[in-house]
């Protein structure tokens, strides 16, 4: 099916373009379960019970993580972990 999310264009800032790409990839869709530590990152809960993630806050945390990673002298010291199958393919 066709997505209603617009793809980035040059009129948008880099942050806005990145958030549009995250929307297109459905990064904003969570699960029906909510860990109390994640509550501050939730935008809202849909009628079907799926939690919608605040991509502005996600973007800020990704920027923080990127700054930390590039500051590490030896890239081999960086480890990425994911319990999800799609994260393990990345």
XYZ file of C-alpha atoms in Angstrom:
90
model
C 0.000 0.000 0.000
C 1.050 3.574 -0.433
C 2.339 5.519 2.544
C 0.931 8.951 3.324
C 4.333 10.044 4.642
C 6.056 12.591 2.415
C 9.643 11.925 1.512
C 12.174 14.614 2.450
C 12.710 17.591 0.190
C 15.328 20.303 0.128
C 13.089 22.833 1.939
C 13.360 20.802 5.144
C 16.230 20.952 7.617
C 18.444 17.881 8.028
C 16.660 17.052 11.293
C 13.251 17.322 9.621
C 14.437 15.167 6.712
C 15.751 12.520 9.107
C 12.495 12.500 11.075
C 10.512 12.159 7.813
C 12.674 9.148 6.918
C 12.093 7.640 10.373
C 8.339 8.109 9.856
C 8.532 6.456 6.426
C 10.381 3.519 8.028
C 7.692 3.387 10.756
C 10.233 3.924 13.531
C 7.537 5.757 15.459
C 5.443 2.633 16.008
C 6.053 0.860 19.269
C 4.249 -2.076 20.835
C 1.223 -2.539 23.065
C 3.522 -2.901 26.065
C 5.022 0.110 27.799
C 8.008 -0.004 30.118
C 7.822 2.768 32.720
C 11.292 3.950 31.707
C 10.027 4.585 28.169
C 6.963 6.636 29.184
C 8.744 9.946 28.604
C 9.459 8.972 24.978
C 5.845 8.128 24.110
C 3.891 10.663 22.073
C 0.512 8.955 22.490
C -1.335 5.642 22.491
C -3.417 4.757 19.444
C -6.951 3.323 19.659
C -5.563 -0.134 18.837
C -3.252 0.059 21.869
C 0.000 0.673 19.966
C 2.230 3.292 21.557
C 3.503 5.999 19.213
C 7.080 7.079 19.900
C 8.062 10.756 19.946
C 10.567 10.998 17.089
C 11.826 14.429 18.192
C 13.091 12.860 21.423
C 14.352 9.815 19.525
C 16.323 12.091 17.203
C 17.894 13.904 20.180
C 18.992 10.600 21.742
C 20.374 9.360 18.410
C 22.427 12.536 18.112
C 23.747 12.056 21.651
C 24.651 8.426 20.911
C 26.382 9.438 17.668
C 28.461 12.068 19.477
C 29.529 9.522 22.065
C 30.401 6.897 19.441
C 32.541 9.234 17.324
C 34.430 10.287 20.460
C 35.602 6.707 21.052
C 39.192 6.378 19.896
C 39.049 2.757 18.748
C 35.915 1.912 16.687
C 36.404 -1.767 17.564
C 35.444 -0.866 21.138
C 31.887 -0.046 20.006
C 29.300 -2.810 20.437
C 25.702 -2.662 19.223
C 23.139 -5.045 20.674
C 19.571 -5.799 19.660
C 17.199 -8.457 20.914
C 14.951 -7.970 17.881
C 15.591 -9.992 14.699
C 15.510 -6.896 12.484
C 18.103 -5.235 14.729
C 20.366 -8.244 14.436
C 20.323 -7.973 10.627
C 21.546 -4.376 10.661
